[in-house]
Coordinates of C-alpha atoms in Angstrom, one line a residue:
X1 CA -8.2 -20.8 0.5
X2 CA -5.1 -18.5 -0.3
X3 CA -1.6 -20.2 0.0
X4 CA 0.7 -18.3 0.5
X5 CA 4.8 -18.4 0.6
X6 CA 5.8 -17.1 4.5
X7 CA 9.7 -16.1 3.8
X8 CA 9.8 -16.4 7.5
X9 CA 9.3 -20.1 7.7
X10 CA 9.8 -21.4 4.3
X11 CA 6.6 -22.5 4.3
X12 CA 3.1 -21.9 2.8
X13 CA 0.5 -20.5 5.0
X14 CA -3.1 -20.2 4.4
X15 CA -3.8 -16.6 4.5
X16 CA -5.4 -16.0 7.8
X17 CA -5.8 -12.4 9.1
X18 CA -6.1 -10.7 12.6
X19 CA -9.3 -9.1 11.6
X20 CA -11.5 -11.5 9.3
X21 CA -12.0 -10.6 6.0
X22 CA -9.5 -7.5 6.2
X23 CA -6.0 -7.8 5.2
X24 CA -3.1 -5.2 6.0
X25 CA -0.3 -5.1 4.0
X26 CA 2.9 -3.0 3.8
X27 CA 5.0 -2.9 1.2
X28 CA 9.0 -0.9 1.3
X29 CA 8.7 1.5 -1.2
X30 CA 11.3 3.7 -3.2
X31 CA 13.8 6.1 -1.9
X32 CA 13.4 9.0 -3.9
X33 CA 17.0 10.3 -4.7
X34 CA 17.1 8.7 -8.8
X35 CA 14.2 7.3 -11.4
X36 CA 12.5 4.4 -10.6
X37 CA 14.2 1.3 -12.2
X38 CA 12.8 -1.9 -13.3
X39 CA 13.5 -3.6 -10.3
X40 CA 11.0 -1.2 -8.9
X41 CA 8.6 -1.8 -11.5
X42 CA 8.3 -5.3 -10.7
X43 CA 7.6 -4.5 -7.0
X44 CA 5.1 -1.9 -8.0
X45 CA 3.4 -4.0 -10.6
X46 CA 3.6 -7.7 -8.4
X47 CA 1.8 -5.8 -5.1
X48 CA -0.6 -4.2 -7.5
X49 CA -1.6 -7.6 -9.0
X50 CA -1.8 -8.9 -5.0
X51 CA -4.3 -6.0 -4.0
X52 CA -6.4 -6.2 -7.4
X53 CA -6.7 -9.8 -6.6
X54 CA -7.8 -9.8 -3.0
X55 CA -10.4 -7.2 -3.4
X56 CA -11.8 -8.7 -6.9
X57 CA -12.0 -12.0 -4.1
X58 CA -13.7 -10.4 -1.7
X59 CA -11.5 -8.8 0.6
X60 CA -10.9 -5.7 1.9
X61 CA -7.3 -4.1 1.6
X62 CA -5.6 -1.2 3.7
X63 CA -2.3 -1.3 1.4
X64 CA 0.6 1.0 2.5
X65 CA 3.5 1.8 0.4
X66 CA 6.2 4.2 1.9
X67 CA 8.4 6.8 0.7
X68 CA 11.7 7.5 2.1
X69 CA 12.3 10.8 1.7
X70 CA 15.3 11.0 3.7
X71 CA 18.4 9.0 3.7
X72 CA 22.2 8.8 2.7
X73 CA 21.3 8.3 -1.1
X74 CA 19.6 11.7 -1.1
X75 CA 22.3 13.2 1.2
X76 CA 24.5 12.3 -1.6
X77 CA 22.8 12.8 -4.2
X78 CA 22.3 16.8 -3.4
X79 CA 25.9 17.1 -2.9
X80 CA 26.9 15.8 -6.0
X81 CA 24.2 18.0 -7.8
X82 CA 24.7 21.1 -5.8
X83 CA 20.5 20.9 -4.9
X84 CA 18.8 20.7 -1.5
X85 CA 18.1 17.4 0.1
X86 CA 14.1 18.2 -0.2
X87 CA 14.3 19.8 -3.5
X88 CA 16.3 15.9 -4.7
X89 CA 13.4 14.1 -2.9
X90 CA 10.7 16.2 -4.2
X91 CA 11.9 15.8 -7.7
X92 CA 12.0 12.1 -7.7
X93 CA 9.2 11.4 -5.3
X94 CA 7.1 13.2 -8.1
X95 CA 8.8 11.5 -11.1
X96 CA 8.1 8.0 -9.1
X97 CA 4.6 9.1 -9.5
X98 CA 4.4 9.9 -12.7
X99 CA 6.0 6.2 -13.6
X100 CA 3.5 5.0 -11.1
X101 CA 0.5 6.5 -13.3
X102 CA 2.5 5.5 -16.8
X103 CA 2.4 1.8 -15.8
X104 CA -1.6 1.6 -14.2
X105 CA -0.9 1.5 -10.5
X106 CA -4.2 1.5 -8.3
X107 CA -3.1 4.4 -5.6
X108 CA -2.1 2.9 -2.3
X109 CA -4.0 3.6 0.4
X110 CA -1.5 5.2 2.6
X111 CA 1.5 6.8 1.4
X112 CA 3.4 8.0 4.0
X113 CA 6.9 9.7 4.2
X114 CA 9.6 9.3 6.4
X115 CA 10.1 13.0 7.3
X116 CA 6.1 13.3 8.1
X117 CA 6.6 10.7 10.8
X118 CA 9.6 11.9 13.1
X119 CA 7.6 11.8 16.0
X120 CA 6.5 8.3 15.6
X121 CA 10.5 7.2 14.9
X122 CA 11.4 8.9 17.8
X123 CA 8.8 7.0 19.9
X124 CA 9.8 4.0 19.1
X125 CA 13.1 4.5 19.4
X126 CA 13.1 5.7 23.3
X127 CA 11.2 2.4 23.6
X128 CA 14.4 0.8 22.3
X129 CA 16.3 2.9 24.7
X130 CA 14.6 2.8 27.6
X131 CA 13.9 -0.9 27.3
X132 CA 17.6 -1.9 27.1
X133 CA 17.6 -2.7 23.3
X134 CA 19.3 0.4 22.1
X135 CA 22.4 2.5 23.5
X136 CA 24.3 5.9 22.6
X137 CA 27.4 5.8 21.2
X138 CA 30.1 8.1 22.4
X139 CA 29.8 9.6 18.7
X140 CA 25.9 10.6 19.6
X141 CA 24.7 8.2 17.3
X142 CA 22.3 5.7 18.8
X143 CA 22.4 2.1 17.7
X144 CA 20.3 -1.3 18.0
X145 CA 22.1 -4.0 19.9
X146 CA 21.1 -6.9 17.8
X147 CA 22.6 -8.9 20.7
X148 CA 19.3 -8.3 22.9
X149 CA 17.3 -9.9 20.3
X150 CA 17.4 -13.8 20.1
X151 CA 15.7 -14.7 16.8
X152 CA 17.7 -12.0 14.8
X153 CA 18.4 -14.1 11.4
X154 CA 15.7 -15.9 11.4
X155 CA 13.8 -14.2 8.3
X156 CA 17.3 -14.2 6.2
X157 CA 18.1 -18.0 7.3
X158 CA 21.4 -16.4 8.8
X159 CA 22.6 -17.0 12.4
X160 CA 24.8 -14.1 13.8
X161 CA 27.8 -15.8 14.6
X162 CA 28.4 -16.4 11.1
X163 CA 27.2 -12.9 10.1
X164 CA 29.8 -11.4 13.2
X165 CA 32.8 -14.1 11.9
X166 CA 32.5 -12.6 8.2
X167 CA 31.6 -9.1 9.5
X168 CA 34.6 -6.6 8.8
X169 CA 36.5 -4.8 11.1
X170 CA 33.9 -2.1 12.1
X171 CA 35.7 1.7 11.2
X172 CA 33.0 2.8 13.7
X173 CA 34.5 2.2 17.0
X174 CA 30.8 3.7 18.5
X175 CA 29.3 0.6 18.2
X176 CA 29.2 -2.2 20.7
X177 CA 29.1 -4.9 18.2
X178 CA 29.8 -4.7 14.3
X179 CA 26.4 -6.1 13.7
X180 CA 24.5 -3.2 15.7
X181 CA 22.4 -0.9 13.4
X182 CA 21.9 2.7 13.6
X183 CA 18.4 3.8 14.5
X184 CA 19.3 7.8 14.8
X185 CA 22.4 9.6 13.1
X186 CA 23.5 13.0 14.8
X187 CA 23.6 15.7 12.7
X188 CA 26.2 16.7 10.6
X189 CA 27.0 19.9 9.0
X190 CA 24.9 20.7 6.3
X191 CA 23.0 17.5 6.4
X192 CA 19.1 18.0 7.3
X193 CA 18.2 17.3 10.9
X194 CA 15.3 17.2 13.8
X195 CA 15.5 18.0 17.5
X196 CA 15.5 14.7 19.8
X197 CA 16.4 13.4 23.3
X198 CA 20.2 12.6 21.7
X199 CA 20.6 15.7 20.0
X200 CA 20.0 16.9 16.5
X201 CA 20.2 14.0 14.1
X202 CA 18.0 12.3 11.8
X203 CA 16.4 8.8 11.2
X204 CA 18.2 5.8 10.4
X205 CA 16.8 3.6 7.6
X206 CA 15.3 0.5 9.1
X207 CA 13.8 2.3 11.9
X208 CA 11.8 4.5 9.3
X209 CA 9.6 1.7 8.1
X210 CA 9.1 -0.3 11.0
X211 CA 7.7 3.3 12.5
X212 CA 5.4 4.1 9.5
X213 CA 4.0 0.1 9.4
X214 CA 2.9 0.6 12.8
X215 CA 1.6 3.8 13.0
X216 CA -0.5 3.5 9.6
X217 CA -1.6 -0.7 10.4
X218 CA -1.1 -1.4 14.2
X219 CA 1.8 -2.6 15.9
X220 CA 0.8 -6.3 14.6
X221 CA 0.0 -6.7 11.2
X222 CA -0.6 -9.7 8.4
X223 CA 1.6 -8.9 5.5
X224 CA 4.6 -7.2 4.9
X225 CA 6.5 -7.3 1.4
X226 CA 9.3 -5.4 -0.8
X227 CA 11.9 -7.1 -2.9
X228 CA 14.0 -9.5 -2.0
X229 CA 17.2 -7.3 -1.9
X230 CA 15.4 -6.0 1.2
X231 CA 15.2 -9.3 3.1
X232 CA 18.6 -8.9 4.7
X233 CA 19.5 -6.5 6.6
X234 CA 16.4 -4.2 5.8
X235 CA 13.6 -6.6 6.3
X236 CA 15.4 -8.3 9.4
X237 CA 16.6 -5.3 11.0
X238 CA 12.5 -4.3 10.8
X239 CA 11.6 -7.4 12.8
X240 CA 14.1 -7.2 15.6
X241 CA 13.6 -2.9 16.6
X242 CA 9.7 -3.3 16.1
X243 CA 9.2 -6.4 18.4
X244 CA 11.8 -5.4 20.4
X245 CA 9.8 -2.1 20.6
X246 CA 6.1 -3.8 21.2
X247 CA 6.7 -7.2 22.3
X248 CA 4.4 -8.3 19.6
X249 CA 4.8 -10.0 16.4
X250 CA 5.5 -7.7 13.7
X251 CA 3.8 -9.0 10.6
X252 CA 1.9 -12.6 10.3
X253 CA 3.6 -13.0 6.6
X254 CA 6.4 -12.0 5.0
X255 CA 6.5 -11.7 0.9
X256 CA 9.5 -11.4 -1.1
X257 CA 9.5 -10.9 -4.9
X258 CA 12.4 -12.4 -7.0
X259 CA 15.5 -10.1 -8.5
X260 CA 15.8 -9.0 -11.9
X261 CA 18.3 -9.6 -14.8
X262 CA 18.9 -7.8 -17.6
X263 CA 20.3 -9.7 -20.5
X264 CA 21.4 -12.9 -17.6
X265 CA 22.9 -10.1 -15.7
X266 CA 21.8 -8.5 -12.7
X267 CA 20.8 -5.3 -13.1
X268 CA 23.6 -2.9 -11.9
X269 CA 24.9 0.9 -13.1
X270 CA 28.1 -0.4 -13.0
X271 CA 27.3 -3.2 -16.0
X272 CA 25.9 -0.5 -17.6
X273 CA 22.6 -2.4 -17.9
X274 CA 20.7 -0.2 -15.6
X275 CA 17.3 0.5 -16.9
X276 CA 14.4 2.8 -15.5
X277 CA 11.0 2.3 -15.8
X278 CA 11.0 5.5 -18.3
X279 CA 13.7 3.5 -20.6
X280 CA 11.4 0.3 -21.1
X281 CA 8.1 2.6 -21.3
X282 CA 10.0 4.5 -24.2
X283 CA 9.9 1.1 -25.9
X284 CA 7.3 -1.2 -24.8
X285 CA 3.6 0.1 -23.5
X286 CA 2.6 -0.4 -19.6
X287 CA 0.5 -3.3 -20.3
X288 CA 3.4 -5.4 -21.7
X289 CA 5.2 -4.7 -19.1
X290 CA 2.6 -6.2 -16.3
X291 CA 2.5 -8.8 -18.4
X292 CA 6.1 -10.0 -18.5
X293 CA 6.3 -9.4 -15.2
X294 CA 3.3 -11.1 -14.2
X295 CA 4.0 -14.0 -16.4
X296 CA 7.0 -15.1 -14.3
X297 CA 5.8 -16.4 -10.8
X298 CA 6.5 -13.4 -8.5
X299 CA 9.2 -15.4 -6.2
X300 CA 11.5 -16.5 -9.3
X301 CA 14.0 -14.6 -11.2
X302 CA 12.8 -12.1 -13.8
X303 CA 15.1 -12.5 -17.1
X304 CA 14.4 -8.9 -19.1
X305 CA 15.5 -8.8 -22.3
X306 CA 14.6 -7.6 -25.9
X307 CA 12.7 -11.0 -27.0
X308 CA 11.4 -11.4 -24.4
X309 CA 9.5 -8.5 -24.1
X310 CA 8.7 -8.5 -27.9
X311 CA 6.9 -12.0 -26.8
X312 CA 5.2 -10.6 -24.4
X313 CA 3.9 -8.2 -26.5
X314 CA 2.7 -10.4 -29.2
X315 CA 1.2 -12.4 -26.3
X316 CA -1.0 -9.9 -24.9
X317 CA -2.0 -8.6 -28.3
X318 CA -3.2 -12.4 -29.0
X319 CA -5.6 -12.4 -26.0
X320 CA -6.8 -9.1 -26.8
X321 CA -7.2 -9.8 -31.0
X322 CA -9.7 -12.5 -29.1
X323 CA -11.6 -9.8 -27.5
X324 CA -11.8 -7.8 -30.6
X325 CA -13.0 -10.3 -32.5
X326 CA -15.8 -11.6 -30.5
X327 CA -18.5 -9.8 -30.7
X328 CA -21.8 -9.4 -28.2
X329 CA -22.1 -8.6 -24.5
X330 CA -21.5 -12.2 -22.9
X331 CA -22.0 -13.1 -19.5
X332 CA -18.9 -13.4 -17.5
X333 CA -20.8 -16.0 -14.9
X334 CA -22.4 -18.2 -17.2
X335 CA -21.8 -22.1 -17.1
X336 CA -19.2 -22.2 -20.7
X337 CA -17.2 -19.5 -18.1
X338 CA -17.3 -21.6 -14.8
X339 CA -15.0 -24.1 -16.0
X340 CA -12.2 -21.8 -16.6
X341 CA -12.9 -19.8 -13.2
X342 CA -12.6 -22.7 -11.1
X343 CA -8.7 -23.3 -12.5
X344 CA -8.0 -19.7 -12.6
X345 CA -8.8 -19.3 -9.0
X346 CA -7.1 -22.6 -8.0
X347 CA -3.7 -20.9 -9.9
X348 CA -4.0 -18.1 -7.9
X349 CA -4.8 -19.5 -4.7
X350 CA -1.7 -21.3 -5.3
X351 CA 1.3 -18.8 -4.0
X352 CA -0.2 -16.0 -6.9
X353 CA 0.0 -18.6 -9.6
X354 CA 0.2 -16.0 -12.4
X355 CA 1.7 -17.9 -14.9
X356 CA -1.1 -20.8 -14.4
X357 CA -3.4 -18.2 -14.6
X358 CA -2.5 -16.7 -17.3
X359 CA -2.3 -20.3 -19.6
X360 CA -6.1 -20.0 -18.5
X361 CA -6.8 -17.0 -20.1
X362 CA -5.3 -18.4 -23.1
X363 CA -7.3 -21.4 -23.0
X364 CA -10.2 -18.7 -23.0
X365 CA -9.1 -17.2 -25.9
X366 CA -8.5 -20.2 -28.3
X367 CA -12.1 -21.1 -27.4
X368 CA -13.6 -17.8 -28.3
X369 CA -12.1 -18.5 -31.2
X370 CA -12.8 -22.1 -31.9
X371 CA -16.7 -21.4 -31.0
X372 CA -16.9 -17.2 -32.6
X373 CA -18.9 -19.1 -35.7
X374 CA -20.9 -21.8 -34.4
X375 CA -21.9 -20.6 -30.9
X376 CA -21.4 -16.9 -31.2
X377 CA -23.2 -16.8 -27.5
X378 CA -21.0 -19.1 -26.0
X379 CA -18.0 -17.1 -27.3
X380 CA -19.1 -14.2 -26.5
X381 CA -19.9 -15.4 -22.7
X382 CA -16.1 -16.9 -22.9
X383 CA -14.9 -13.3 -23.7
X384 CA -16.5 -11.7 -21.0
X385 CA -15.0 -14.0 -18.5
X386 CA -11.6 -13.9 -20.3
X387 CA -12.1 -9.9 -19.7
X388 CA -13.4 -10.4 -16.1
X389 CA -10.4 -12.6 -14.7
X390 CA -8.1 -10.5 -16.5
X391 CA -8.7 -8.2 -14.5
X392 CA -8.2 -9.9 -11.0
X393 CA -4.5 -9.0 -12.0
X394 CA -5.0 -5.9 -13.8
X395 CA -4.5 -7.4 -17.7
X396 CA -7.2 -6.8 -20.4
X397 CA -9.2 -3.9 -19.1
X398 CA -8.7 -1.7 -22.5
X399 CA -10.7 -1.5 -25.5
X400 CA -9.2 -4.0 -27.9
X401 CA -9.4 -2.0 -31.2
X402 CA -7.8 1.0 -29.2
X403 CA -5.4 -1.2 -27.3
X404 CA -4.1 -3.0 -30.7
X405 CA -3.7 0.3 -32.6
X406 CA -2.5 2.2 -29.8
X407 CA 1.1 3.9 -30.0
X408 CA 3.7 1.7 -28.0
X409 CA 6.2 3.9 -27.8
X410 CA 8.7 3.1 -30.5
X411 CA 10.4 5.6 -32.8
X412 CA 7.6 6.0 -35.6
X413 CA 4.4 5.9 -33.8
X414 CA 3.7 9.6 -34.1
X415 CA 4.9 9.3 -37.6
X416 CA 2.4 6.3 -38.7
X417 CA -0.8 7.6 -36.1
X418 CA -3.9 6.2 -37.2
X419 CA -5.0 8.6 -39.7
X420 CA -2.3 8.3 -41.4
X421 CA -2.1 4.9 -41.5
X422 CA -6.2 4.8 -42.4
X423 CA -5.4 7.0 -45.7
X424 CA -2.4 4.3 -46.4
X425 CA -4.9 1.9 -46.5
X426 CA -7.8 3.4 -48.7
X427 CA -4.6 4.4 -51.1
X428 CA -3.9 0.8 -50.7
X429 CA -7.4 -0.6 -51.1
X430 CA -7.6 2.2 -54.4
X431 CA -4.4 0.0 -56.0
X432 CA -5.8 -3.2 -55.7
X433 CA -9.3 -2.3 -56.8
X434 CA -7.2 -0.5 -60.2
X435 CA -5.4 -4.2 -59.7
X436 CA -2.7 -2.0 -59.4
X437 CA -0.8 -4.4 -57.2
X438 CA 2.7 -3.3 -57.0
X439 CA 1.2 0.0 -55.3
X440 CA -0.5 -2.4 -53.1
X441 CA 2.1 -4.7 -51.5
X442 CA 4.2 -1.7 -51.5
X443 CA 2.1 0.2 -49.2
X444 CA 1.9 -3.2 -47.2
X445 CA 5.7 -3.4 -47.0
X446 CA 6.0 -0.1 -46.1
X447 CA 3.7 -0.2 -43.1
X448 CA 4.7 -3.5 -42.1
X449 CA 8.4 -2.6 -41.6
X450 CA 6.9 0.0 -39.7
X451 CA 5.1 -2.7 -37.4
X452 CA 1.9 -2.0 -38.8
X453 CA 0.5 -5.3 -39.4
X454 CA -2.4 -5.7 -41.8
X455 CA -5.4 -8.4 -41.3
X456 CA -7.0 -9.1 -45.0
X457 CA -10.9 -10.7 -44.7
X458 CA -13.9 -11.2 -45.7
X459 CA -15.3 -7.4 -44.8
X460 CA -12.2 -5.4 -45.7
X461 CA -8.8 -4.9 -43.5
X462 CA -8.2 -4.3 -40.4
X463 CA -4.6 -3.1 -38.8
X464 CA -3.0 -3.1 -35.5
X465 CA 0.6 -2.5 -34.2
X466 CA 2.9 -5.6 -33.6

């Protein structure tokens, strides 16, 4: 049975759903006012890997993944640029996209935006009013008053007298206590708004989620996710207005994925080590980057650096030479395979093991190997299941030839494509044959420090990209 880490109780919990068989996951998603960063790349790609992985298990998936589409980053944003607030959040909801498709995301099921779902924020937020967990401030703003809500802290492990003690004098005098949350902001000039019971205002940012969760999976639901950044106040501040709001339990499970470094720093503009999805894609292709991510357990830090993504590479691109270079149509169930299923699926059963799973495949792919001459059936059956269970988490789904030729990326690709680099090698195979060998090896050097790497055998040369 699936184990699963609960950030809510420190604990792992065997996944158990409110409606057998179906799970209902949310996920935070991006707000659209810049490019997509790596950090967001490893949420994308870590609750991509979850949902490929229940439904190749046998489960059914509604998965939700929002889009905030309004908020103070976009305010901002358009002021500093001189554009709308829509045209800023058009812009980069559409670039997100576009990263989305560059890296192989599987489409969520729901995608809905904050400004679609006014209605269902303003709901939810008279329930806060009316019930006594929510007040107007003289400054027309409407708050949460966390103090109506006993557990608040519990998913962040923080208790509120601490969090009030270190709190800073609040500049807002509006608020009843410094650790009260806005759930509606009233308008200001030139600021985007909607009509409500407080005035004209817009949507703060916790509130937004917690009323697109419920309206797309039900006011309970079994798993909610996002990065750990999000944990405190985002994820917490979601608990407390939504059960407040119901009087149910929010979500069964909680899921957090680990931060991301950048050469043992965090990531941050002001380090200058910011990257966006779109820098690393201009370098490395979208498989690589699913598996470096993927080969760090999803709850522990992710180190990015320049080796390490060059090993990743060279990694993946020995698994797939395994698939190349087996040949047949095995079968992916056969008894050589079951072996290696069994421990895949314990790894992942185990918290999303993907590191344990992924030693597995590569157990797969030294025994294609080991048995591609005197059991050709066997390895071909291996390579089947290596390609099956690669894809439970979205790895190995491309044609290998195609994969380990395909452009990366780099500087040089479009100069070296493959027809050049096939008339490099008949010029090359032309020298030798005149045992013209200086001609050869320098045609060799040449595409090597180009990262063309050449494979000599028995039945001529083959090439791929390293």
């Amino acid at each position: 049975m699936l184990q699963l880490h609960d950030s809510l109780t420190g604990a792992r919990q065997a996944l158990v759903t409110l409606e057998p068989g179906h799970v209902r996951l949310y996920v935070c998603g991006v707000t659209v006012y810049d490019y997509c960063h790596l950090g967001h790349a490893r949420v994308m790609i870590v609750f991509d890997m979850f949902v490929r992985y229940l439904r190749a298990t046998g489960w059914r998936v509604t998965f939700v993944r929002n889009v905030t589409d309004i908020d103070d980053k976009i305010i901002n944003r358009a002021a500093e640029t001189g554009a709308a607030p829509e045209a800023i959040a058009e812009r980069f909801a559409a670039a997100m996209s576009e990263d989305e498709a560059a890296l192989g995301l599987i489409a969520p099921d729901h995608e809905p935006r904050a400004t679609a779902h006014v209605e269902q924020i303003l709901a939810m937020i008279e329930r806060l009013v009316d019930n006594g967990h929510a007040y107007v401030g003289d400054n027309g703003d409407v708050y949460y008053d966390v103090s109506t809500f006993d557990d608040y802290g519990a998913l962040s492990k923080r208790r509120t007298e601490d969090l009030r003690a270190g709190a800073r004098i609040a500049v807002n005098e509006a608020k009843t206590d410094p650790l009260d949350f806005v759930l509606w902001k009233a308008a200001k000039a030139d600021e985007p708004s909607w009509d409500s019971p407080w005035g004209p205002g817009r949507p703060g940012w916790h509130i937004e989620c917690s009323a697109m969760s419920t309206h797309c999976l039900g006011e309970s639901f079994d798993i909610h996710g996002g990065g750990l950044d999000l944990q405190f106040p985002h994820h917490e501040n979601e608990i407390a207005q939504s059960e407040a709001a119901t009087g149910k339990r929010f979500a069964t499970l909680w899921m957090h994925n680990g931060f991301v470094t950048v050469d043992d720093e965090k990531m941050s503009k002001s380090l200058g080590n910011f990257l966006t999805i779109r820098d690393v894609l201009d370098t490395f292709d979208a498989e690589t980057v699913r598996y470096f991510v993927l080969s760090t357990h999803y709850r522990s830090p992710l180190a990015y650096n320049a080796d390490a993504m060059s090993a990743a590479a060279s990694a993946l691109a020995r698994l797939y030479t395994a698939l190349r270079d087996t040949a047949g149509d095995g079968d992916p169930g056969s008894e050589a395979v079951q072996r290696y299923r069994s421990r895949y699926a314990e790894a992942m059963a185990d918290d999303l093991n993907t590191p344990a799973a992924i030693a597995v495949l590569f157990e797969m792919a030294r025994e294609c190997n080991r048995q591609r001459e005197e059991a050709p059936a066997v390895a071909a059956d291996i390579a089947a299941g290596l390609r099956d269970l690669g894809g439970w988490i979205g790895l190995l789904q491309q044609d290998a030839s195609r994969y380990l030729q395909g452009g990366t990326g780099r500087a040089g690709d479009e100069t070296y494509d493959a027809e050049t680099i096939e008339a490099m090698l008949r010029q090359r195979r032309d020298a030798r044959a005149a045992r013209d060998f200086d001609t050869a090896d320098r045609i060799r050097d040449e595409l090597q420090a180009n990262g063309i790497l050449l494979e000599d055998g028995a039945d001529g040369t083959r090439w791929r990209r390293g």
